[in-house]
Short mmCIF file of N, CA and C in Angstrom, two decimals:
data_model
loop_
_atom_site.label_atom_id
_atom_site.label_comp_id
_atom_site.label_asym_id
_atom_site.label_seq_id
_atom_site.Cartn_x
_atom_site.Cartn_y
_atom_site.Cartn_z
N MET A 980 -19.85 3.98 -1.91
CA MET A 980 -18.60 3.36 -1.52
C MET A 980 -18.83 1.89 -1.21
N GLU A 981 -17.82 1.11 -1.39
CA GLU A 981 -17.91 -0.33 -1.13
C GLU A 981 -17.64 -0.60 0.34
N PRO A 982 -18.50 -1.35 1.01
CA PRO A 982 -18.28 -1.65 2.44
C PRO A 982 -17.01 -2.47 2.65
N ILE A 983 -16.40 -2.28 3.80
CA ILE A 983 -15.26 -3.11 4.21
C ILE A 983 -15.67 -3.80 5.52
N LYS A 984 -15.79 -5.11 5.49
CA LYS A 984 -16.07 -5.85 6.72
C LYS A 984 -14.85 -6.69 7.08
N GLN A 985 -14.46 -7.54 6.13
CA GLN A 985 -13.23 -8.32 6.27
C GLN A 985 -12.55 -8.32 4.91
N HIS A 986 -11.28 -8.03 4.90
CA HIS A 986 -10.55 -7.93 3.64
C HIS A 986 -9.25 -8.73 3.75
N THR A 987 -9.04 -9.63 2.81
CA THR A 987 -7.77 -10.35 2.70
C THR A 987 -7.12 -9.89 1.41
N GLY A 988 -5.87 -9.46 1.51
CA GLY A 988 -5.20 -8.96 0.33
C GLY A 988 -3.69 -9.00 0.44
N LYS A 989 -3.08 -8.80 -0.71
CA LYS A 989 -1.63 -8.78 -0.81
C LYS A 989 -1.10 -7.45 -0.27
N VAL A 990 0.03 -7.51 0.41
CA VAL A 990 0.64 -6.34 1.04
C VAL A 990 1.74 -5.78 0.16
N TYR A 991 1.73 -4.45 0.02
CA TYR A 991 2.86 -3.74 -0.58
C TYR A 991 3.54 -2.93 0.51
N PRO A 992 4.84 -3.21 0.80
CA PRO A 992 5.55 -2.47 1.83
C PRO A 992 6.31 -1.28 1.24
N LEU A 993 5.97 -0.10 1.67
CA LEU A 993 6.67 1.11 1.23
C LEU A 993 7.41 1.64 2.45
N ASN A 994 8.64 1.19 2.60
CA ASN A 994 9.41 1.46 3.82
C ASN A 994 10.03 2.85 3.78
N ARG A 995 9.16 3.86 3.83
CA ARG A 995 9.58 5.26 3.83
C ARG A 995 8.70 6.03 4.79
N SER A 996 9.27 7.02 5.44
CA SER A 996 8.52 7.89 6.34
C SER A 996 8.30 9.24 5.69
N ASN A 997 7.36 10.00 6.24
CA ASN A 997 7.07 11.37 5.79
C ASN A 997 6.73 11.45 4.30
N ILE A 998 5.95 10.51 3.82
CA ILE A 998 5.52 10.54 2.42
C ILE A 998 4.40 11.56 2.31
N ASP A 999 4.67 12.62 1.57
CA ASP A 999 3.67 13.69 1.49
C ASP A 999 2.74 13.49 0.30
N THR A 1000 1.68 14.28 0.28
CA THR A 1000 0.65 14.10 -0.75
C THR A 1000 1.17 14.42 -2.15
N ASP A 1001 2.21 15.24 -2.26
CA ASP A 1001 2.78 15.51 -3.59
C ASP A 1001 3.57 14.32 -4.09
N GLN A 1002 4.10 13.50 -3.19
CA GLN A 1002 4.75 12.26 -3.61
C GLN A 1002 3.69 11.20 -3.94
N ILE A 1003 2.58 11.23 -3.22
CA ILE A 1003 1.50 10.27 -3.50
C ILE A 1003 0.91 10.56 -4.88
N ILE A 1004 0.60 11.83 -5.15
CA ILE A 1004 0.14 12.22 -6.49
C ILE A 1004 0.61 13.65 -6.76
N PRO A 1005 1.55 13.81 -7.69
CA PRO A 1005 2.10 15.13 -7.99
C PRO A 1005 1.05 16.12 -8.50
N LYS A 1006 1.31 17.38 -8.23
CA LYS A 1006 0.36 18.47 -8.50
C LYS A 1006 -0.08 18.56 -9.96
N GLN A 1007 0.77 18.18 -10.90
CA GLN A 1007 0.40 18.34 -12.32
C GLN A 1007 -0.76 17.44 -12.73
N PHE A 1008 -1.12 16.48 -11.87
CA PHE A 1008 -2.22 15.56 -12.22
C PHE A 1008 -3.53 15.91 -11.50
N LEU A 1009 -3.61 17.10 -10.93
CA LEU A 1009 -4.78 17.46 -10.12
C LEU A 1009 -5.81 18.28 -10.89
N LYS A 1010 -5.76 18.27 -12.19
CA LYS A 1010 -6.64 19.12 -13.00
C LYS A 1010 -8.03 18.53 -13.18
N ARG A 1011 -8.19 17.24 -12.89
CA ARG A 1011 -9.48 16.58 -13.07
C ARG A 1011 -10.34 16.80 -11.83
N ILE A 1012 -11.64 16.76 -12.00
CA ILE A 1012 -12.53 16.94 -10.87
C ILE A 1012 -13.23 15.66 -10.44
N GLU A 1013 -13.24 14.64 -11.29
CA GLU A 1013 -13.84 13.37 -10.91
C GLU A 1013 -12.84 12.57 -10.08
N ARG A 1014 -13.33 11.57 -9.37
CA ARG A 1014 -12.48 10.80 -8.45
C ARG A 1014 -11.74 9.66 -9.13
N GLN A 1015 -12.15 9.26 -10.31
CA GLN A 1015 -11.54 8.12 -10.99
C GLN A 1015 -10.39 8.58 -11.88
N GLY A 1016 -9.49 7.63 -12.15
CA GLY A 1016 -8.43 7.88 -13.11
C GLY A 1016 -7.13 8.38 -12.50
N PHE A 1017 -7.07 8.51 -11.19
CA PHE A 1017 -5.85 9.03 -10.56
C PHE A 1017 -4.85 7.94 -10.21
N GLY A 1018 -5.30 6.68 -10.17
CA GLY A 1018 -4.42 5.59 -9.79
C GLY A 1018 -3.19 5.45 -10.67
N GLN A 1019 -3.33 5.77 -11.94
CA GLN A 1019 -2.20 5.65 -12.86
C GLN A 1019 -1.06 6.61 -12.50
N TYR A 1020 -1.38 7.64 -11.71
CA TYR A 1020 -0.37 8.64 -11.33
C TYR A 1020 0.16 8.46 -9.92
N LEU A 1021 -0.29 7.40 -9.22
CA LEU A 1021 0.15 7.15 -7.85
C LEU A 1021 1.68 7.01 -7.80
N PHE A 1022 2.30 7.73 -6.90
CA PHE A 1022 3.77 7.72 -6.72
C PHE A 1022 4.49 7.92 -8.06
N TYR A 1023 3.95 8.78 -8.88
CA TYR A 1023 4.40 8.93 -10.26
C TYR A 1023 5.90 9.18 -10.38
N ASN A 1024 6.42 10.10 -9.59
CA ASN A 1024 7.84 10.45 -9.71
C ASN A 1024 8.77 9.35 -9.24
N TRP A 1025 8.25 8.38 -8.50
CA TRP A 1025 9.04 7.23 -8.08
C TRP A 1025 8.84 6.07 -9.05
N ARG A 1026 7.64 5.93 -9.59
CA ARG A 1026 7.32 4.79 -10.46
C ARG A 1026 7.83 4.96 -11.88
N PHE A 1027 7.95 6.21 -12.35
CA PHE A 1027 8.29 6.45 -13.74
C PHE A 1027 9.55 7.30 -13.85
N ASP A 1028 10.30 7.09 -14.96
CA ASP A 1028 11.47 7.93 -15.21
C ASP A 1028 11.05 9.19 -15.97
N LYS A 1029 12.00 10.02 -16.35
CA LYS A 1029 11.69 11.30 -17.00
C LYS A 1029 11.03 11.13 -18.37
N ASP A 1030 11.15 9.93 -18.95
CA ASP A 1030 10.53 9.65 -20.25
C ASP A 1030 9.17 8.96 -20.10
N GLY A 1031 8.69 8.81 -18.86
CA GLY A 1031 7.40 8.17 -18.62
C GLY A 1031 7.44 6.66 -18.64
N GLU A 1032 8.64 6.08 -18.58
CA GLU A 1032 8.79 4.62 -18.57
C GLU A 1032 8.87 4.12 -17.12
N LEU A 1033 8.30 2.94 -16.87
CA LEU A 1033 8.36 2.35 -15.53
C LEU A 1033 9.80 2.14 -15.10
N ARG A 1034 10.08 2.51 -13.87
CA ARG A 1034 11.43 2.33 -13.30
C ARG A 1034 11.50 0.97 -12.63
N GLU A 1035 12.50 0.20 -13.01
CA GLU A 1035 12.67 -1.13 -12.42
C GLU A 1035 13.13 -1.05 -10.97
N ASP A 1036 13.72 0.08 -10.57
CA ASP A 1036 14.27 0.20 -9.22
C ASP A 1036 13.25 0.66 -8.18
N PHE A 1037 12.00 0.86 -8.57
CA PHE A 1037 10.98 1.21 -7.58
C PHE A 1037 10.12 -0.03 -7.32
N SER A 1038 10.03 -0.42 -6.07
CA SER A 1038 9.45 -1.71 -5.68
C SER A 1038 8.01 -1.94 -6.14
N LEU A 1039 7.18 -0.90 -6.18
CA LEU A 1039 5.79 -1.11 -6.58
C LEU A 1039 5.69 -1.64 -8.01
N ASN A 1040 6.70 -1.40 -8.82
CA ASN A 1040 6.70 -1.89 -10.20
C ASN A 1040 7.10 -3.36 -10.30
N HIS A 1041 7.51 -3.96 -9.20
CA HIS A 1041 7.93 -5.36 -9.20
C HIS A 1041 6.69 -6.25 -9.32
N PRO A 1042 6.73 -7.28 -10.16
CA PRO A 1042 5.57 -8.15 -10.38
C PRO A 1042 5.00 -8.79 -9.11
N VAL A 1043 5.82 -9.00 -8.10
CA VAL A 1043 5.33 -9.66 -6.88
C VAL A 1043 4.25 -8.82 -6.18
N TYR A 1044 4.22 -7.50 -6.44
CA TYR A 1044 3.24 -6.64 -5.79
C TYR A 1044 2.05 -6.30 -6.67
N LYS A 1045 1.99 -6.90 -7.84
CA LYS A 1045 0.84 -6.66 -8.73
C LYS A 1045 -0.45 -7.11 -8.03
N GLY A 1046 -1.43 -6.25 -8.01
CA GLY A 1046 -2.70 -6.57 -7.37
C GLY A 1046 -2.73 -6.36 -5.87
N ALA A 1047 -1.69 -5.75 -5.31
CA ALA A 1047 -1.68 -5.49 -3.86
C ALA A 1047 -2.83 -4.56 -3.49
N SER A 1048 -3.46 -4.84 -2.36
CA SER A 1048 -4.59 -4.02 -1.92
C SER A 1048 -4.40 -3.46 -0.51
N ILE A 1049 -3.26 -3.79 0.11
CA ILE A 1049 -2.93 -3.27 1.44
C ILE A 1049 -1.56 -2.61 1.36
N LEU A 1050 -1.53 -1.32 1.63
CA LEU A 1050 -0.30 -0.53 1.60
C LEU A 1050 0.20 -0.33 3.03
N VAL A 1051 1.45 -0.71 3.28
CA VAL A 1051 2.07 -0.51 4.59
C VAL A 1051 3.20 0.49 4.41
N ALA A 1052 3.17 1.57 5.19
CA ALA A 1052 4.15 2.66 5.02
C ALA A 1052 4.67 3.14 6.37
N GLY A 1053 5.64 4.05 6.31
CA GLY A 1053 6.26 4.60 7.51
C GLY A 1053 5.44 5.70 8.14
N GLU A 1054 6.01 6.27 9.20
CA GLU A 1054 5.29 7.27 9.99
C GLU A 1054 5.00 8.55 9.20
N ASN A 1055 3.99 9.27 9.66
CA ASN A 1055 3.59 10.56 9.10
C ASN A 1055 3.17 10.44 7.64
N PHE A 1056 2.48 9.36 7.32
CA PHE A 1056 2.04 9.13 5.94
C PHE A 1056 0.97 10.15 5.57
N GLY A 1057 1.06 10.71 4.37
CA GLY A 1057 0.06 11.66 3.89
C GLY A 1057 0.24 13.08 4.40
N CYS A 1058 1.45 13.41 4.81
CA CYS A 1058 1.70 14.78 5.27
C CYS A 1058 1.71 15.73 4.07
N GLY A 1059 1.86 17.01 4.31
CA GLY A 1059 1.90 17.99 3.23
C GLY A 1059 0.54 18.60 3.00
N SER A 1060 0.26 18.98 1.78
CA SER A 1060 -0.99 19.67 1.46
C SER A 1060 -2.18 18.73 1.65
N SER A 1061 -3.35 19.32 1.79
CA SER A 1061 -4.54 18.55 2.16
C SER A 1061 -5.34 18.04 0.97
N ARG A 1062 -4.71 17.82 -0.15
CA ARG A 1062 -5.43 17.40 -1.36
C ARG A 1062 -6.14 16.06 -1.18
N GLU A 1063 -7.41 16.05 -1.51
CA GLU A 1063 -8.21 14.83 -1.43
C GLU A 1063 -7.84 13.87 -2.55
N HIS A 1064 -7.13 14.34 -3.54
CA HIS A 1064 -6.70 13.50 -4.66
C HIS A 1064 -5.78 12.36 -4.20
N ALA A 1065 -5.07 12.56 -3.08
CA ALA A 1065 -4.14 11.52 -2.61
C ALA A 1065 -4.88 10.23 -2.26
N PRO A 1066 -5.93 10.27 -1.41
CA PRO A 1066 -6.66 9.01 -1.21
C PRO A 1066 -7.38 8.52 -2.46
N TRP A 1067 -7.81 9.44 -3.31
CA TRP A 1067 -8.43 9.02 -4.56
C TRP A 1067 -7.45 8.18 -5.39
N ALA A 1068 -6.19 8.63 -5.47
CA ALA A 1068 -5.17 7.91 -6.24
C ALA A 1068 -4.86 6.56 -5.62
N ILE A 1069 -4.75 6.53 -4.29
CA ILE A 1069 -4.47 5.27 -3.58
C ILE A 1069 -5.59 4.26 -3.85
N GLN A 1070 -6.82 4.72 -3.72
CA GLN A 1070 -7.96 3.83 -3.92
C GLN A 1070 -8.11 3.41 -5.38
N ASP A 1071 -7.93 4.34 -6.29
CA ASP A 1071 -8.08 4.03 -7.71
C ASP A 1071 -7.01 3.05 -8.18
N TYR A 1072 -5.84 3.08 -7.54
CA TYR A 1072 -4.79 2.13 -7.88
C TYR A 1072 -5.16 0.71 -7.44
N GLY A 1073 -5.97 0.63 -6.38
CA GLY A 1073 -6.41 -0.69 -5.91
C GLY A 1073 -6.21 -0.94 -4.43
N PHE A 1074 -5.68 0.03 -3.71
CA PHE A 1074 -5.48 -0.15 -2.27
C PHE A 1074 -6.77 0.15 -1.52
N ARG A 1075 -7.18 -0.78 -0.66
CA ARG A 1075 -8.37 -0.59 0.18
C ARG A 1075 -8.00 -0.20 1.60
N ILE A 1076 -6.77 -0.60 1.99
CA ILE A 1076 -6.33 -0.42 3.38
C ILE A 1076 -4.91 0.14 3.37
N VAL A 1077 -4.66 1.09 4.28
CA VAL A 1077 -3.33 1.63 4.50
C VAL A 1077 -2.99 1.41 5.96
N ILE A 1078 -1.79 0.94 6.23
CA ILE A 1078 -1.33 0.72 7.60
C ILE A 1078 -0.04 1.50 7.79
N ALA A 1079 0.02 2.30 8.85
CA ALA A 1079 1.21 3.12 9.15
C ALA A 1079 1.23 3.42 10.64
N PRO A 1080 2.40 3.83 11.17
CA PRO A 1080 2.45 4.20 12.58
C PRO A 1080 1.72 5.51 12.88
N SER A 1081 1.69 6.43 11.92
CA SER A 1081 0.99 7.70 12.11
C SER A 1081 0.66 8.32 10.76
N TYR A 1082 -0.31 9.24 10.78
CA TYR A 1082 -0.80 9.90 9.57
C TYR A 1082 -0.92 11.39 9.81
N ALA A 1083 -0.88 12.14 8.73
CA ALA A 1083 -1.29 13.54 8.81
C ALA A 1083 -2.80 13.54 9.03
N ASP A 1084 -3.28 14.42 9.89
CA ASP A 1084 -4.70 14.42 10.30
C ASP A 1084 -5.66 14.54 9.12
N ILE A 1085 -5.42 15.49 8.23
CA ILE A 1085 -6.36 15.72 7.12
C ILE A 1085 -6.35 14.52 6.17
N PHE A 1086 -5.17 13.98 5.89
CA PHE A 1086 -5.11 12.79 5.02
C PHE A 1086 -5.89 11.64 5.65
N TYR A 1087 -5.69 11.42 6.94
CA TYR A 1087 -6.40 10.33 7.64
C TYR A 1087 -7.91 10.51 7.52
N SER A 1088 -8.37 11.72 7.74
CA SER A 1088 -9.80 12.02 7.63
C SER A 1088 -10.30 11.79 6.20
N ASN A 1089 -9.53 12.23 5.22
CA ASN A 1089 -9.92 12.05 3.82
C ASN A 1089 -9.99 10.58 3.43
N CYS A 1090 -9.13 9.75 4.01
CA CYS A 1090 -9.19 8.31 3.73
C CYS A 1090 -10.54 7.75 4.14
N GLY A 1091 -10.93 8.00 5.38
CA GLY A 1091 -12.20 7.48 5.87
C GLY A 1091 -13.39 7.97 5.07
N LYS A 1092 -13.35 9.25 4.70
CA LYS A 1092 -14.46 9.83 3.94
C LYS A 1092 -14.57 9.25 2.53
N ASN A 1093 -13.49 8.64 2.06
CA ASN A 1093 -13.47 8.10 0.71
C ASN A 1093 -13.42 6.57 0.68
N GLY A 1094 -13.68 5.93 1.82
CA GLY A 1094 -13.80 4.47 1.84
C GLY A 1094 -12.51 3.70 1.98
N ILE A 1095 -11.44 4.36 2.41
CA ILE A 1095 -10.17 3.66 2.67
C ILE A 1095 -10.02 3.49 4.17
N LEU A 1096 -9.73 2.29 4.61
CA LEU A 1096 -9.47 2.03 6.01
C LEU A 1096 -8.01 2.34 6.30
N ALA A 1097 -7.75 3.42 7.03
CA ALA A 1097 -6.39 3.80 7.44
C ALA A 1097 -6.21 3.33 8.88
N ILE A 1098 -5.27 2.41 9.08
CA ILE A 1098 -5.04 1.79 10.38
C ILE A 1098 -3.71 2.29 10.94
N GLN A 1099 -3.74 2.65 12.20
CA GLN A 1099 -2.52 3.07 12.89
C GLN A 1099 -2.07 1.93 13.81
N LEU A 1100 -0.82 1.48 13.60
CA LEU A 1100 -0.23 0.43 14.43
C LEU A 1100 1.08 0.93 15.01
N PRO A 1101 1.53 0.34 16.11
CA PRO A 1101 2.84 0.71 16.65
C PRO A 1101 3.94 0.45 15.62
N GLU A 1102 4.98 1.26 15.70
CA GLU A 1102 6.06 1.19 14.71
C GLU A 1102 6.67 -0.20 14.60
N GLU A 1103 6.81 -0.91 15.73
CA GLU A 1103 7.43 -2.24 15.68
C GLU A 1103 6.55 -3.23 14.91
N LYS A 1104 5.23 -3.08 15.00
CA LYS A 1104 4.32 -3.95 14.24
C LYS A 1104 4.39 -3.62 12.74
N VAL A 1105 4.47 -2.33 12.42
CA VAL A 1105 4.59 -1.92 11.02
C VAL A 1105 5.90 -2.44 10.44
N THR A 1106 6.98 -2.33 11.20
CA THR A 1106 8.29 -2.84 10.75
C THR A 1106 8.22 -4.34 10.50
N GLU A 1107 7.52 -5.07 11.35
CA GLU A 1107 7.36 -6.51 11.16
C GLU A 1107 6.61 -6.81 9.86
N LEU A 1108 5.56 -6.04 9.59
CA LEU A 1108 4.81 -6.24 8.34
C LEU A 1108 5.66 -5.92 7.12
N VAL A 1109 6.41 -4.82 7.19
CA VAL A 1109 7.30 -4.46 6.07
C VAL A 1109 8.30 -5.57 5.83
N ASN A 1110 8.92 -6.08 6.88
CA ASN A 1110 9.90 -7.16 6.73
C ASN A 1110 9.27 -8.43 6.17
N ASN A 1111 8.06 -8.74 6.60
CA ASN A 1111 7.36 -9.94 6.11
C ASN A 1111 7.04 -9.85 4.62
N ALA A 1112 6.78 -8.63 4.13
CA ALA A 1112 6.34 -8.45 2.74
C ALA A 1112 7.46 -8.05 1.79
N GLU A 1113 8.65 -7.84 2.30
CA GLU A 1113 9.75 -7.36 1.47
C GLU A 1113 10.16 -8.38 0.42
N GLY A 1114 9.81 -8.12 -0.84
CA GLY A 1114 10.24 -8.94 -1.97
C GLY A 1114 9.49 -10.25 -2.16
N VAL A 1115 8.46 -10.49 -1.36
CA VAL A 1115 7.71 -11.74 -1.49
C VAL A 1115 6.21 -11.45 -1.47
N GLU A 1116 5.44 -12.42 -1.96
CA GLU A 1116 3.99 -12.28 -1.87
C GLU A 1116 3.57 -12.59 -0.45
N TYR A 1117 2.93 -11.64 0.18
CA TYR A 1117 2.54 -11.74 1.59
C TYR A 1117 1.14 -11.18 1.74
N ASN A 1118 0.27 -11.94 2.37
CA ASN A 1118 -1.13 -11.55 2.52
C ASN A 1118 -1.50 -11.32 3.97
N LEU A 1119 -2.40 -10.37 4.18
CA LEU A 1119 -2.97 -10.09 5.49
C LEU A 1119 -4.48 -10.19 5.40
N THR A 1120 -5.10 -10.50 6.52
CA THR A 1120 -6.54 -10.40 6.65
C THR A 1120 -6.84 -9.32 7.68
N VAL A 1121 -7.65 -8.36 7.26
CA VAL A 1121 -8.07 -7.27 8.14
C VAL A 1121 -9.55 -7.45 8.41
N ASP A 1122 -9.87 -7.69 9.67
CA ASP A 1122 -11.25 -7.88 10.11
C ASP A 1122 -11.68 -6.59 10.80
N LEU A 1123 -12.44 -5.77 10.08
CA LEU A 1123 -12.85 -4.47 10.62
C LEU A 1123 -13.84 -4.64 11.77
N GLU A 1124 -14.74 -5.60 11.66
CA GLU A 1124 -15.74 -5.77 12.72
C GLU A 1124 -15.08 -6.05 14.07
N ASN A 1125 -14.02 -6.86 14.07
CA ASN A 1125 -13.31 -7.20 15.32
C ASN A 1125 -12.04 -6.38 15.52
N GLN A 1126 -11.75 -5.49 14.56
CA GLN A 1126 -10.56 -4.62 14.62
C GLN A 1126 -9.28 -5.44 14.86
N LEU A 1127 -9.09 -6.42 13.96
CA LEU A 1127 -8.01 -7.39 14.10
C LEU A 1127 -7.31 -7.60 12.76
N ILE A 1128 -5.99 -7.69 12.80
CA ILE A 1128 -5.16 -7.97 11.62
C ILE A 1128 -4.41 -9.27 11.88
N THR A 1129 -4.47 -10.20 10.91
CA THR A 1129 -3.77 -11.48 11.05
C THR A 1129 -3.15 -11.89 9.71
N ASP A 1130 -2.21 -12.81 9.79
CA ASP A 1130 -1.70 -13.48 8.59
C ASP A 1130 -1.73 -14.98 8.85
N ASN A 1131 -1.18 -15.77 7.95
CA ASN A 1131 -1.16 -17.23 8.11
C ASN A 1131 0.08 -17.73 8.83
N HIS A 1132 0.89 -16.79 9.37
CA HIS A 1132 2.17 -17.19 9.98
C HIS A 1132 2.26 -16.76 11.45
N GLY A 1133 1.14 -16.37 12.05
CA GLY A 1133 1.16 -16.04 13.47
C GLY A 1133 1.12 -14.56 13.80
N PHE A 1134 1.17 -13.69 12.80
CA PHE A 1134 1.07 -12.25 13.09
C PHE A 1134 -0.34 -11.93 13.55
N LYS A 1135 -0.43 -11.09 14.59
CA LYS A 1135 -1.73 -10.68 15.09
C LYS A 1135 -1.59 -9.29 15.70
N ALA A 1136 -2.50 -8.40 15.34
CA ALA A 1136 -2.50 -7.06 15.91
C ALA A 1136 -3.92 -6.53 15.95
N THR A 1137 -4.25 -5.84 17.01
CA THR A 1137 -5.54 -5.16 17.09
C THR A 1137 -5.31 -3.68 16.82
N PHE A 1138 -6.38 -2.99 16.45
CA PHE A 1138 -6.25 -1.56 16.17
C PHE A 1138 -7.48 -0.82 16.66
N GLU A 1139 -7.29 0.47 16.93
CA GLU A 1139 -8.37 1.34 17.38
C GLU A 1139 -8.95 2.09 16.19
N LEU A 1140 -10.22 2.42 16.28
CA LEU A 1140 -10.89 3.18 15.23
C LEU A 1140 -12.12 3.84 15.84
N ALA A 1141 -12.33 5.11 15.51
CA ALA A 1141 -13.52 5.80 16.01
C ALA A 1141 -14.78 5.07 15.56
N SER A 1142 -15.77 4.99 16.44
CA SER A 1142 -16.97 4.21 16.15
C SER A 1142 -17.73 4.73 14.93
N TYR A 1143 -17.81 6.06 14.77
CA TYR A 1143 -18.53 6.60 13.60
C TYR A 1143 -17.83 6.23 12.30
N LEU A 1144 -16.48 6.23 12.31
CA LEU A 1144 -15.72 5.87 11.12
C LEU A 1144 -15.88 4.38 10.82
N LYS A 1145 -15.86 3.58 11.86
CA LYS A 1145 -16.06 2.14 11.69
C LYS A 1145 -17.42 1.87 11.06
N GLU A 1146 -18.46 2.54 11.56
CA GLU A 1146 -19.81 2.35 11.02
C GLU A 1146 -19.88 2.77 9.55
N MET A 1147 -19.23 3.90 9.22
CA MET A 1147 -19.23 4.35 7.83
C MET A 1147 -18.58 3.32 6.91
N LEU A 1148 -17.41 2.81 7.31
CA LEU A 1148 -16.68 1.86 6.48
C LEU A 1148 -17.37 0.51 6.38
N LEU A 1149 -17.94 0.04 7.50
CA LEU A 1149 -18.66 -1.24 7.48
C LEU A 1149 -19.86 -1.21 6.55
N ASN A 1150 -20.50 -0.04 6.46
CA ASN A 1150 -21.71 0.09 5.65
C ASN A 1150 -21.46 0.67 4.26
N GLY A 1151 -20.23 1.12 4.01
CA GLY A 1151 -19.94 1.74 2.72
C GLY A 1151 -20.59 3.10 2.57
N TRP A 1152 -20.71 3.84 3.67
CA TRP A 1152 -21.36 5.15 3.67
C TRP A 1152 -20.35 6.27 3.56
N ASP A 1153 -20.69 7.31 2.81
CA ASP A 1153 -19.95 8.56 2.91
C ASP A 1153 -20.76 9.46 3.85
N GLU A 1154 -20.34 10.72 4.03
CA GLU A 1154 -21.02 11.59 4.99
C GLU A 1154 -22.46 11.91 4.57
N ILE A 1155 -22.71 11.95 3.28
CA ILE A 1155 -24.07 12.20 2.81
C ILE A 1155 -24.97 11.01 3.15
N ALA A 1156 -24.45 9.81 2.95
CA ALA A 1156 -25.23 8.62 3.28
C ALA A 1156 -25.52 8.55 4.78
N VAL A 1157 -24.57 8.96 5.61
CA VAL A 1157 -24.80 9.00 7.06
C VAL A 1157 -25.93 9.97 7.37
N THR A 1158 -25.89 11.14 6.74
CA THR A 1158 -26.95 12.14 6.95
C THR A 1158 -28.31 11.57 6.54
N LEU A 1159 -28.34 10.84 5.45
CA LEU A 1159 -29.61 10.30 4.96
C LEU A 1159 -30.17 9.19 5.84
N THR A 1160 -29.36 8.63 6.73
CA THR A 1160 -29.90 7.66 7.69
C THR A 1160 -30.85 8.35 8.68
N HIS A 1161 -30.80 9.66 8.72
CA HIS A 1161 -31.68 10.46 9.60
C HIS A 1161 -32.78 11.15 8.78
N GLN A 1162 -33.13 10.57 7.64
CA GLN A 1162 -34.09 11.21 6.75
C GLN A 1162 -35.43 11.48 7.43
N ASP A 1163 -35.88 10.58 8.28
CA ASP A 1163 -37.16 10.79 8.95
C ASP A 1163 -37.12 12.01 9.87
N LYS A 1164 -36.01 12.20 10.58
CA LYS A 1164 -35.86 13.38 11.45
C LYS A 1164 -35.72 14.66 10.63
N ILE A 1165 -35.02 14.55 9.51
CA ILE A 1165 -34.86 15.72 8.62
C ILE A 1165 -36.23 16.13 8.07
N SER A 1166 -36.99 15.15 7.60
CA SER A 1166 -38.33 15.45 7.04
C SER A 1166 -39.23 16.03 8.11
N SER A 1167 -39.18 15.46 9.31
CA SER A 1167 -40.00 15.97 10.41
C SER A 1167 -39.64 17.42 10.74
N PHE A 1168 -38.36 17.71 10.78
CA PHE A 1168 -37.92 19.09 11.05
C PHE A 1168 -38.39 20.03 9.95
N GLU A 1169 -38.21 19.60 8.71
CA GLU A 1169 -38.63 20.44 7.58
C GLU A 1169 -40.14 20.71 7.60
N ASN A 1170 -40.92 19.69 7.92
CA ASN A 1170 -42.37 19.85 8.00
C ASN A 1170 -42.78 20.78 9.14
N THR A 1171 -42.06 20.71 10.24
CA THR A 1171 -42.36 21.53 11.41
C THR A 1171 -41.95 22.99 11.21
N HIS A 1172 -40.94 23.22 10.41
CA HIS A 1172 -40.36 24.57 10.27
C HIS A 1172 -40.61 25.19 8.90
N ARG A 1173 -41.74 24.94 8.32
CA ARG A 1173 -42.04 25.52 7.01
C ARG A 1173 -42.54 26.92 7.15
#
């Protein structure tokens, strides 16, 4: 996984609450077992019409959001089934960071395990970000080391994050990589218990 220390990127505001994992990536696209290639199906039923053509009325298809890497959404983001494909699709599309007032627990956990920084902010701060990014190019800087979010117009917010998750994201580690940081203890145990 790619480490996240400080990230500056364009914001895409998805001003909807209770976005479930089937809306993030519909079930018909879950037949693959590798993690790549799911980004093209992100929000598929909103982004495309019944003929597979891009819908002009869905904001993510608007050119101003091309290349966005920070997704800001409403409360209870990632609810529904516990499919790990949802963070895979978000990441494969190009989003490194998700900001919302609240998340479904399993989705939140899956984000961290797959290298996505999921940040929880108070609803009024999320609303401010959505309003700032609505229809215009708007950038944020997320400083994971200092747990701080800023823009060039005076917005500032701090966020909480579990220390183990912060360490994983700062170093680009998944759970296997974390385990391997204890390789000397593992080898010692194995040698002692043969």
